[in-house]
C-alpha positions in Angstrom: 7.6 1.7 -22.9 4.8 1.8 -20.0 5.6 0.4 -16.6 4.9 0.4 -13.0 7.0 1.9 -9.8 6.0 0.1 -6.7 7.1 2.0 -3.1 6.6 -0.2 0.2 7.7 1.7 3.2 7.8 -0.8 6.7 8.1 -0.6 9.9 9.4 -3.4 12.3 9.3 -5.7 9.5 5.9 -4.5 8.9 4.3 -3.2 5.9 3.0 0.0 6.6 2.2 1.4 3.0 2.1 0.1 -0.2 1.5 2.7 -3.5 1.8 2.1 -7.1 2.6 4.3 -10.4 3.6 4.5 -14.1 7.0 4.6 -15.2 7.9 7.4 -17.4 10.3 6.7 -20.2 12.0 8.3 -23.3 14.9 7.2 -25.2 17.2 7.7 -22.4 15.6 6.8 -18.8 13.1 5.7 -17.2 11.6 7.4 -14.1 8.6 6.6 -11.1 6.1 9.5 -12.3 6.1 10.3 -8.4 3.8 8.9 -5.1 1.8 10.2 -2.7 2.4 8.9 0.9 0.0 9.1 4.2 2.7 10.0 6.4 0.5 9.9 9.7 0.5 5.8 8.7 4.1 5.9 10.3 5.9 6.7 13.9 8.9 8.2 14.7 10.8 5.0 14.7 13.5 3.9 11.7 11.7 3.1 8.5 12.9 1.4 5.6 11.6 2.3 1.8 11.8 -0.4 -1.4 11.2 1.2 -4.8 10.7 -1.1 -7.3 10.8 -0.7 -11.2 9.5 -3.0 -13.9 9.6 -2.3 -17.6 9.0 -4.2 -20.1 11.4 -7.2 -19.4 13.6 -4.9 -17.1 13.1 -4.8 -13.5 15.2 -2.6 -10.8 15.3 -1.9 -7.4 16.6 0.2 -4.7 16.4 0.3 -1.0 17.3 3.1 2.1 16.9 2.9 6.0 15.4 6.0 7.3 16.1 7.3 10.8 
């Protein structure tokens, strides 16, 4: 079942970058087929990153505070 992984990475409540990809899926899991990031789009201050998942009628999510 095809899908899309979303990453948003802000900073200060601001949205810093935004990339897309496909899921990749077999019988057993679905996975973000990876993401390519512009790093110098960021300072050394705390960051926070949202992965999103959606597949098919499915949707996930996950969240982590980087220091």
């Amino acid at each position: 079942e095809s899908g899309t992984c979303t990453m948003r990475i802000t900073q200060g409540g601001l949205e810093k970058i935004s990339v897309q990809t496909r899921v990749i899926s077999d019988n057993t899991y679905s996975t973000c087929e990876g993401f390519s990031v512009d790093s110098t789009k960021l300072d050394s201050s705390t960051f926070t990153v949202n992965v999103t998942i959606e597949s098919g009628s499915r949707k996930g999510s996950a969240s982590m505070e980087v220091n």
